[in-house]
PDB file of C-alpha atoms in Angstrom:
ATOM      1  CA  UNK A   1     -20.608  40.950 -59.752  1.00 74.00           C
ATOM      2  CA  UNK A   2     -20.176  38.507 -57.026  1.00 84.00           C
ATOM      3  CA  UNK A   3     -16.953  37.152 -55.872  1.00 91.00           C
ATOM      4  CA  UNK A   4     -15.019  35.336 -53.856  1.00 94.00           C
ATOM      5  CA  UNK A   5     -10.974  35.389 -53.610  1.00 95.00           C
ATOM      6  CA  UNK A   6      -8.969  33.438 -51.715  1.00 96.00           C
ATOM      7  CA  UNK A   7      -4.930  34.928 -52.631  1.00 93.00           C
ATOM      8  CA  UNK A   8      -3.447  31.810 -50.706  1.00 96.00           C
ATOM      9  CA  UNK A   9      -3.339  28.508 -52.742  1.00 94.00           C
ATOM     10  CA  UNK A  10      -1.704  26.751 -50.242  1.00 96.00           C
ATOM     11  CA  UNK A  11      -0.121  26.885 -46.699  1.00 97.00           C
ATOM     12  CA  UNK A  12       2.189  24.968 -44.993  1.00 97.00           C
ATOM     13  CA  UNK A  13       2.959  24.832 -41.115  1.00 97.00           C
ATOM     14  CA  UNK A  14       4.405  23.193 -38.457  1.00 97.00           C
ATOM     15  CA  UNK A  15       1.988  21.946 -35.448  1.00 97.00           C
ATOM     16  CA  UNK A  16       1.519  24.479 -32.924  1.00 97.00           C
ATOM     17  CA  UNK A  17       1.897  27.962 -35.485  1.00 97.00           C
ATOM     18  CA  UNK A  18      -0.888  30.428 -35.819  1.00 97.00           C
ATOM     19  CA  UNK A  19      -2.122  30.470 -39.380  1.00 97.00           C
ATOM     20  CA  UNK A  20      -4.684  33.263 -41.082  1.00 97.00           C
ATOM     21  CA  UNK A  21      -6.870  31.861 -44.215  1.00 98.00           C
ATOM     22  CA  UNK A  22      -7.441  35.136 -46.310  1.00 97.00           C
ATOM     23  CA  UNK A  23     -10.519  36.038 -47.906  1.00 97.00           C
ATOM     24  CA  UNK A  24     -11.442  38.591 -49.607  1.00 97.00           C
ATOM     25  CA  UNK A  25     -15.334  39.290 -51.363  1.00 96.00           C
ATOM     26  CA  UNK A  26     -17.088  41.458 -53.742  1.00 94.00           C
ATOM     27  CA  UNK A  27     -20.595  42.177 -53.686  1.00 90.00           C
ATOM     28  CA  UNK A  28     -23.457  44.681 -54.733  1.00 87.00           C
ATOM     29  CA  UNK A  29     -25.677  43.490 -52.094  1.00 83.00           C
ATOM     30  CA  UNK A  30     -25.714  45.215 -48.891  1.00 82.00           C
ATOM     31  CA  UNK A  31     -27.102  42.695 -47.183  1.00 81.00           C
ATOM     32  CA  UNK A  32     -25.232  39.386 -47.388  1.00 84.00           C
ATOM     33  CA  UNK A  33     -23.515  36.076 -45.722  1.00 87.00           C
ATOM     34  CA  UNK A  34     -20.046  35.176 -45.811  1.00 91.00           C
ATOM     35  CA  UNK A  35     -19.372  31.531 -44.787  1.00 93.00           C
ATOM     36  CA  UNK A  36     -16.348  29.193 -43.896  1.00 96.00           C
ATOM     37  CA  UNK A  37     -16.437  25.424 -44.900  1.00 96.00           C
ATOM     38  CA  UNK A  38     -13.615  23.366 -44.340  1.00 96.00           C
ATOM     39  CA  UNK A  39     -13.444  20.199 -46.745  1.00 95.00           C
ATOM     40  CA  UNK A  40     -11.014  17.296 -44.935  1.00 93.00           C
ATOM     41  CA  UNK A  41      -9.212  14.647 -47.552  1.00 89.00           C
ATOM     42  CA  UNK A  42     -12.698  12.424 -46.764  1.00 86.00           C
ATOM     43  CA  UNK A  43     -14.138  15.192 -49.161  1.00 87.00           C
ATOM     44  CA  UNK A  44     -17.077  16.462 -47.460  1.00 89.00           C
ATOM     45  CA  UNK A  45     -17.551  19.805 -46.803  1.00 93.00           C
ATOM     46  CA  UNK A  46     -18.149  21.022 -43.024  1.00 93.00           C
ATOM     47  CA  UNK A  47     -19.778  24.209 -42.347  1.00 92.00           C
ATOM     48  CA  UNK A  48     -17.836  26.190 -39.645  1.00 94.00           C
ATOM     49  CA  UNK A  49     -19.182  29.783 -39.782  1.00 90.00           C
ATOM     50  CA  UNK A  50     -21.879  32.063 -41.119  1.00 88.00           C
ATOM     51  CA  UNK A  51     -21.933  35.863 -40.513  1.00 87.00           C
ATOM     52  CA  UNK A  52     -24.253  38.308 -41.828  1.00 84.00           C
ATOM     53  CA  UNK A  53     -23.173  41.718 -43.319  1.00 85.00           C
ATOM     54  CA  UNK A  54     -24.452  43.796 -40.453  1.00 83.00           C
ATOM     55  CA  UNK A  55     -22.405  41.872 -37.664  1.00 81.00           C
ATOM     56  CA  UNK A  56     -19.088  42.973 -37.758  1.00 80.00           C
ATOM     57  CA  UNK A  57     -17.660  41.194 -34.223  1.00 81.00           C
ATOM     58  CA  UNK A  58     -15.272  38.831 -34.220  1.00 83.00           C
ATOM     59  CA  UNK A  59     -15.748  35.562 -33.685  1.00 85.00           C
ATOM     60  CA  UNK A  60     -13.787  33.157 -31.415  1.00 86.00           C
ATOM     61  CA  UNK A  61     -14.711  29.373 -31.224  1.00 87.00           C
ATOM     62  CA  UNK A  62     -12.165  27.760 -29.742  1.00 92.00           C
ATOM     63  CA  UNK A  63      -8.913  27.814 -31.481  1.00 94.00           C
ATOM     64  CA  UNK A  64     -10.883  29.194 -34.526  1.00 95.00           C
ATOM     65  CA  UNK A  65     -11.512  33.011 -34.774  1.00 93.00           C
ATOM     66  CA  UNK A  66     -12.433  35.031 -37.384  1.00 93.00           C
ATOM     67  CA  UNK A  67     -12.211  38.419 -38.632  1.00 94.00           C
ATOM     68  CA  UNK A  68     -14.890  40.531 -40.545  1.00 93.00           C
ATOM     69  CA  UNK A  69     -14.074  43.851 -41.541  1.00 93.00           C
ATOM     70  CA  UNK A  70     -16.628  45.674 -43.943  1.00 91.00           C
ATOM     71  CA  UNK A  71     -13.973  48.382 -44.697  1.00 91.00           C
ATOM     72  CA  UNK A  72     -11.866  45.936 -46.787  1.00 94.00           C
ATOM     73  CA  UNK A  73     -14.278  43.423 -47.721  1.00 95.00           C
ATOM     74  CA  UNK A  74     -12.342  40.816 -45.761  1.00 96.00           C
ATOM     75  CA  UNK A  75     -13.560  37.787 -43.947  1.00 96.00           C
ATOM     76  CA  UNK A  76     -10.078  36.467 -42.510  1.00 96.00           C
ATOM     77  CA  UNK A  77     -10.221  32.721 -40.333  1.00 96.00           C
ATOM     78  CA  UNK A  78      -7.260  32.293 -37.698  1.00 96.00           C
ATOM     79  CA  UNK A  79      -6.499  29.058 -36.905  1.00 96.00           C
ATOM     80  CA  UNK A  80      -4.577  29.300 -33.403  1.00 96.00           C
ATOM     81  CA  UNK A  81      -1.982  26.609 -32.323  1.00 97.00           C
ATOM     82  CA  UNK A  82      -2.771  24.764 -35.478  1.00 97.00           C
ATOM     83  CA  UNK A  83      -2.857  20.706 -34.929  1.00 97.00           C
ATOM     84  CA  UNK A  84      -2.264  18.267 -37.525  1.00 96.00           C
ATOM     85  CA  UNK A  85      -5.998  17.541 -37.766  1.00 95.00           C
ATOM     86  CA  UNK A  86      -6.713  20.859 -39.199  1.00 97.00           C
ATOM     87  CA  UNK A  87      -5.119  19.710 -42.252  1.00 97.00           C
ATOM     88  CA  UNK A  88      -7.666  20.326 -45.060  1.00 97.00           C
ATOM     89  CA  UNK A  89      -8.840  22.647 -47.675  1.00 96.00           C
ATOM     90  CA  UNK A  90     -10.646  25.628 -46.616  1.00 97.00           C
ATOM     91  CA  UNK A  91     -13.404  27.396 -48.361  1.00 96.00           C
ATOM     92  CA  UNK A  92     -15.007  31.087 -47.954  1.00 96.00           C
ATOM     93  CA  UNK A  93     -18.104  31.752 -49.778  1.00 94.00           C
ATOM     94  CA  UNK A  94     -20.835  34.556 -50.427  1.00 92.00           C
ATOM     95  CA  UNK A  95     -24.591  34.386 -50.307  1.00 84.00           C
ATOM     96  CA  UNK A  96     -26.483  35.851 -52.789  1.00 69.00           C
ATOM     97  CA  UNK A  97     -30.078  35.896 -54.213  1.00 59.00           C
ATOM     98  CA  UNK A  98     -30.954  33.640 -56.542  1.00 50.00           C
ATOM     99  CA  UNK A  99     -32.822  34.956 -59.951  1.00 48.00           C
ATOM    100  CA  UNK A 100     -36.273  33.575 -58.990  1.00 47.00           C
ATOM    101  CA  UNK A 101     -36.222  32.588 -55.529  1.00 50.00           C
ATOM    102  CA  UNK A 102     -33.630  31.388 -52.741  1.00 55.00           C
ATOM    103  CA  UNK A 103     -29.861  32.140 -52.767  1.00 66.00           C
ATOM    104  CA  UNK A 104     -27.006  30.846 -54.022  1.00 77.00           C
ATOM    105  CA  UNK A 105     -22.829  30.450 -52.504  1.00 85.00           C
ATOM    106  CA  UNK A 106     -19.886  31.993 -54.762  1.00 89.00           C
ATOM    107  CA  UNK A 107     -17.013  30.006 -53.233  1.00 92.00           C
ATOM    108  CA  UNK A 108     -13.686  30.972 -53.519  1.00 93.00           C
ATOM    109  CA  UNK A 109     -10.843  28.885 -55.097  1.00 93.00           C
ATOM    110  CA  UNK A 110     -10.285  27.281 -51.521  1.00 94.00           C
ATOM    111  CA  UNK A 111      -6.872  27.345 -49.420  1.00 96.00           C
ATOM    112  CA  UNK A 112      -4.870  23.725 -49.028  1.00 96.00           C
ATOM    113  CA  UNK A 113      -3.961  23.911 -45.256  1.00 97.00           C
ATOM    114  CA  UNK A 114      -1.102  21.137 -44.082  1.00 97.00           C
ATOM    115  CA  UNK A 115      -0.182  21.114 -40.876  1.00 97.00           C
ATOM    116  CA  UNK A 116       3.075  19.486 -40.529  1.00 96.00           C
ATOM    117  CA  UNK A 117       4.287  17.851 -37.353  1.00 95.00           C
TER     118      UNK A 117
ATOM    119  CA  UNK B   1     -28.000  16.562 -37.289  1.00 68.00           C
ATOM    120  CA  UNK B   2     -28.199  17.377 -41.237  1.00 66.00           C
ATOM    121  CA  UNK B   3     -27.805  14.303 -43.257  1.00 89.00           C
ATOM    122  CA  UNK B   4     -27.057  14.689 -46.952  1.00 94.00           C
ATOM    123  CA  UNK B   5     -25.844  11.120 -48.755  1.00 95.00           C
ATOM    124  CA  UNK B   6     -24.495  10.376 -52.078  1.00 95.00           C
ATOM    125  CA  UNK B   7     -25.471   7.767 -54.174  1.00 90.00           C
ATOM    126  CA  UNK B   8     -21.669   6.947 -55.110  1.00 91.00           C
ATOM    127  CA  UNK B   9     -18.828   8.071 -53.776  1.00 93.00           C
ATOM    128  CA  UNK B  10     -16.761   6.865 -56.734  1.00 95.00           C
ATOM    129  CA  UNK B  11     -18.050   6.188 -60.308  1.00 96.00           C
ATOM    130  CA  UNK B  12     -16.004   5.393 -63.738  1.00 97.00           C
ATOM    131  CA  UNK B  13     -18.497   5.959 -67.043  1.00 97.00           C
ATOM    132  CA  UNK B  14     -17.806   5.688 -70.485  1.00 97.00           C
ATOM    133  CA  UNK B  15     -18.082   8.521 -72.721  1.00 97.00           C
ATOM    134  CA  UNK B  16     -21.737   8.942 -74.622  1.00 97.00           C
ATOM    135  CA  UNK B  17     -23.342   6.869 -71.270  1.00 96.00           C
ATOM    136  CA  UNK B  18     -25.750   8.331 -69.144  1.00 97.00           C
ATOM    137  CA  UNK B  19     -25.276   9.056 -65.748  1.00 97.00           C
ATOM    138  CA  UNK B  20     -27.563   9.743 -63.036  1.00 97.00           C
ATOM    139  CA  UNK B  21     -26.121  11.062 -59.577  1.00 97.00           C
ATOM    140  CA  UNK B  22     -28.633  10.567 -56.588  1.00 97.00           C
ATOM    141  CA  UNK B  23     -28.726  13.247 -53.410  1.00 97.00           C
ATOM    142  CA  UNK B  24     -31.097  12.704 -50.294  1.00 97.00           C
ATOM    143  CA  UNK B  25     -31.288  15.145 -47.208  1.00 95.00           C
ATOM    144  CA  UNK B  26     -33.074  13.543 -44.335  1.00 93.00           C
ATOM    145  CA  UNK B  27     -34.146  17.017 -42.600  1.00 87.00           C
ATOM    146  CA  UNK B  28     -37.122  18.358 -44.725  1.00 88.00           C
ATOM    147  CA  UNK B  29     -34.882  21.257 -46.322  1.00 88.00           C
ATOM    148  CA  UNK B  30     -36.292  22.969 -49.248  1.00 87.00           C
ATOM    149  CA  UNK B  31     -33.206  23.825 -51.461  1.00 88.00           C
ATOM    150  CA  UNK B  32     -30.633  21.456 -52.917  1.00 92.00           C
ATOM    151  CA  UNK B  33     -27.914  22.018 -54.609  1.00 93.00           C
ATOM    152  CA  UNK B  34     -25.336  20.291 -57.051  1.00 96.00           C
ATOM    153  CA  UNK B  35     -22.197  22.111 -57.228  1.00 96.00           C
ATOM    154  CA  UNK B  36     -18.668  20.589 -59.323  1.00 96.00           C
ATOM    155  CA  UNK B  37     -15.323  21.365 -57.650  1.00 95.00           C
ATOM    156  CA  UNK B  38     -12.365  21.167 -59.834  1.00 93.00           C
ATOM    157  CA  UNK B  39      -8.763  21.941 -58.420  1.00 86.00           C
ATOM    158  CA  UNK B  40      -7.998  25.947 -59.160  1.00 83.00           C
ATOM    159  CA  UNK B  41     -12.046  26.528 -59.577  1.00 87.00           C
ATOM    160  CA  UNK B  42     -13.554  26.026 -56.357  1.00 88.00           C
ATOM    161  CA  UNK B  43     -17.008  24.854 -55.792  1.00 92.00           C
ATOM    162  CA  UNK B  44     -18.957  26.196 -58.894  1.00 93.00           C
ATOM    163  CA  UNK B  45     -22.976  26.086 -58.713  1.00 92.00           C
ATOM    164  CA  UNK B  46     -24.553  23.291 -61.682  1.00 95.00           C
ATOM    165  CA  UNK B  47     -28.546  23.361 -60.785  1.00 94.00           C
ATOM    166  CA  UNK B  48     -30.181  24.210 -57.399  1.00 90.00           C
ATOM    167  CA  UNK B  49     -33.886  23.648 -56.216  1.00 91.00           C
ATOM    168  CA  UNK B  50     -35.885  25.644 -54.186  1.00 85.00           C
ATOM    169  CA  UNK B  51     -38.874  23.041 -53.909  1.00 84.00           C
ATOM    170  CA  UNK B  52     -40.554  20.306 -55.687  1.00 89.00           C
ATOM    171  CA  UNK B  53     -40.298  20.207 -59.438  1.00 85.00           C
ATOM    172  CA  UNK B  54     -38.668  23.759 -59.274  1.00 87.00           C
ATOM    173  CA  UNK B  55     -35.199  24.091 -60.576  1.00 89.00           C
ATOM    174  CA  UNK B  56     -32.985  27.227 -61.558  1.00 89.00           C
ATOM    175  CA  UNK B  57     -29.443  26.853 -63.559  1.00 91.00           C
ATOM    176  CA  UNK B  58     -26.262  27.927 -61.661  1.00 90.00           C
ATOM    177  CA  UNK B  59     -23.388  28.932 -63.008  1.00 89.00           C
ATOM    178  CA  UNK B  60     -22.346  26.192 -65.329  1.00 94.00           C
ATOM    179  CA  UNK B  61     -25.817  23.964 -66.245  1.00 95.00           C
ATOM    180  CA  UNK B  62     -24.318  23.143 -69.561  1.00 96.00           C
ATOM    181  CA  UNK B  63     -24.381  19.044 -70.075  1.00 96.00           C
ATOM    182  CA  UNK B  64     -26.610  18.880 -67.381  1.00 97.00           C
ATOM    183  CA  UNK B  65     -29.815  18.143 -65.942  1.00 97.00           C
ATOM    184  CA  UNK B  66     -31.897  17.810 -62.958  1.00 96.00           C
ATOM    185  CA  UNK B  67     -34.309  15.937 -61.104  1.00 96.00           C
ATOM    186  CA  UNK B  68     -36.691  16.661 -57.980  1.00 95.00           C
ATOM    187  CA  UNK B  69     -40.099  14.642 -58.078  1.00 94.00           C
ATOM    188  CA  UNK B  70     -39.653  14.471 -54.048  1.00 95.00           C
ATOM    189  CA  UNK B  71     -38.918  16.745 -51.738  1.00 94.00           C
ATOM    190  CA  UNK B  72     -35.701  14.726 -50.086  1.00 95.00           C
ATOM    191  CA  UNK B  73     -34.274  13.361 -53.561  1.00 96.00           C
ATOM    192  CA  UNK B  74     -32.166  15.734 -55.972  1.00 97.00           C
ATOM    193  CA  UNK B  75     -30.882  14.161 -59.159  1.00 97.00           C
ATOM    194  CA  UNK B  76     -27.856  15.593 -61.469  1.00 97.00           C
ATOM    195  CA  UNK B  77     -28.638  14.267 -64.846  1.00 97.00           C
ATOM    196  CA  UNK B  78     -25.553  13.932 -67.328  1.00 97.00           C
ATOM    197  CA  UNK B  79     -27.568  13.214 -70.707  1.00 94.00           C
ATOM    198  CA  UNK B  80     -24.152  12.049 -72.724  1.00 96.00           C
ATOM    199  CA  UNK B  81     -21.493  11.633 -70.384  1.00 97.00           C
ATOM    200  CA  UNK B  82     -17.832  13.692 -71.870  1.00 97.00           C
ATOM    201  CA  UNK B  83     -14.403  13.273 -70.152  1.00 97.00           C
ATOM    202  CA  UNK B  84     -14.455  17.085 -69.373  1.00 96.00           C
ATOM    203  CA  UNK B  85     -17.408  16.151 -66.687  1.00 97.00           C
ATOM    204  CA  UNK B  86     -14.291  14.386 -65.450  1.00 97.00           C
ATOM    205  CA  UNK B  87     -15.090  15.810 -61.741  1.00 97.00           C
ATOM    206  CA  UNK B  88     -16.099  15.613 -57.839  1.00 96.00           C
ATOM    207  CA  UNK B  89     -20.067  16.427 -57.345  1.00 97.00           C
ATOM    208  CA  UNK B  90     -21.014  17.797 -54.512  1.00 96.00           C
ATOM    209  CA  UNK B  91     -24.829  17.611 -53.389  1.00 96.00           C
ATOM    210  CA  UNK B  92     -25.682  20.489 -50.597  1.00 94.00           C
ATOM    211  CA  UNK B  93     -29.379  21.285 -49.000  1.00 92.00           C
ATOM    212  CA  UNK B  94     -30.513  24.520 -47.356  1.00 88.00           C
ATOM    213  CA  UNK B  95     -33.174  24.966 -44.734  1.00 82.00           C
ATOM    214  CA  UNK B  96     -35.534  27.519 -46.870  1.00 71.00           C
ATOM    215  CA  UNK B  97     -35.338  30.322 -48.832  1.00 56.00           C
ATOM    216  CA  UNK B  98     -36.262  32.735 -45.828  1.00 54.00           C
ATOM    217  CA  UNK B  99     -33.626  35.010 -47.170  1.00 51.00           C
ATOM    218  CA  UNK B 100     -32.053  35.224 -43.566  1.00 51.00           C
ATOM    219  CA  UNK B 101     -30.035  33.406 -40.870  1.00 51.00           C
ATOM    220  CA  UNK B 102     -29.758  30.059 -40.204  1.00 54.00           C
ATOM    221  CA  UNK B 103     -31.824  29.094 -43.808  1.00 59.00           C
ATOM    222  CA  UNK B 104     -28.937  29.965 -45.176  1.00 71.00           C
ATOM    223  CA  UNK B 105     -26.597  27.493 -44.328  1.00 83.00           C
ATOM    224  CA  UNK B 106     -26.014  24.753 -46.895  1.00 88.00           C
ATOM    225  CA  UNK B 107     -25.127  21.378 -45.714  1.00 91.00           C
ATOM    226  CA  UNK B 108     -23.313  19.050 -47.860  1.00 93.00           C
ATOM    227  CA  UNK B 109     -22.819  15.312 -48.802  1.00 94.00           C
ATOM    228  CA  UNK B 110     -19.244  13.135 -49.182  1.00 93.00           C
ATOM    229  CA  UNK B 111     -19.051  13.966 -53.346  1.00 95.00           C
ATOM    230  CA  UNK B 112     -18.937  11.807 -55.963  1.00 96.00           C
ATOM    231  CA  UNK B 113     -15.712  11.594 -57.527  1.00 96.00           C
ATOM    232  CA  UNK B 114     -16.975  10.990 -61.235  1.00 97.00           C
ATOM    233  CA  UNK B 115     -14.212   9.478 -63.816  1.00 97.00           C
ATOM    234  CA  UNK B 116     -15.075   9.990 -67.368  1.00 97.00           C
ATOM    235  CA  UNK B 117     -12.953   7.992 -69.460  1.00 96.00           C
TER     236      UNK B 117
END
């Protein structure tokens, strides 16, 4: 079975912390995507990451990094010197095949980020 | 850049009506997706299409249909309308079903936050 957990329902911090969005995935497939979306309070969903299953480096884009780790089926996002603008709900998700063709995301339940000043 | 637009971004229907939800992607993709996100639940998948006039059920197709007579255009289709399709829709497209990389990434519209009443 696929899926997606994310333990944290909601985080708050004050401007300037480091905050880590857990995730944590279960899968079958042993080739696979794990993605981060971010969805501000306008409500669309932006795409921040995708990493495939046989690429475990890190991942630093600015104040965003990310850590894969096969061994616990973790995909963890560190936000670093969080800003108030990062304030948003946060979504990781799994790719996997689709029955007849394409593929498919298993999201997680998302994590509320707020970013206090 | 990926453009995916919503027909509505906010829509109130009557129970028993029928309600069509309109998605376009400007970028030639082949899949689209419509997903519902409810607060606890994440994203979960409704339909997705992998090309014209093809269509597989996602995770919760129940009360639902879908549209694609063109490749751009993805309709969600609720036949009878019920308060517990009380919801936000979310419209996504993918480049192809190229099970690899980039063709992976889904890019999503604002949502329509649907009111059933």
């Amino acid at each position: 079975a696929q899926k997606v957990t994310q333990a944290q329902t909601e985080i708050s911090v004050v401007e300037k912390e480091d905050v880590t969005l857990d995730c944590v995935y279960e899968t079958r497939d042993t080739t696979y995507y794990l993605f981060w979306y971010k969805q501000p309070p306008s409500g669309e969903l932006v795409f921040l990451i995708r990493r495939n299953s046989f690429d475990e480096q890190n991942e630093i884009s600015g104040r965003y990094s990310w850590n894969f780790q096969k061994s616990t089926s973790s995909f963890n996002f560190t936000i670093t010197a969080s800003q108030v603008v990062d304030s948003a709900v946060y979504f990781c998700a799994l790719r996997r095949r689709g029955e007849t063709s394409g593929s498919r995301l298993t999201f997680g339940e998302g994590t509320q980020l707020t970013v206090n000043p | 850049d990926v453009k995916v637009t919503q027909s509505s971004r906010y829509l109130v229907k009557r129970t028993g009506e029928k309600v069509f939800l309109e998605c376009v992607q400007d970028m030639d993709h082949e899949n689209m997706f419509w997903y519902r996100q409810d607060p606890g639940l994440g994203l979960r998948l409704i339909y997705f299409s992998y090309d014209v006039k093809m269509k597989e059920k996602g995770d919760i197709p129940e009360g639902y249909s879908v549209s694609r007579e063109k490749k751009e255009r993805f309709s969600l289709i609720l036949e009878s309308a019920s308060t517990n399709q009380t919801s936000m829709y979310l419209c996504a497209s993918s480049l192809g079903y190229i099970t690899s990389g980039p063709q992976e990434t889904q890019y999503f519209g604002p949502g329509t936050r649907l009111l059933v009443l």
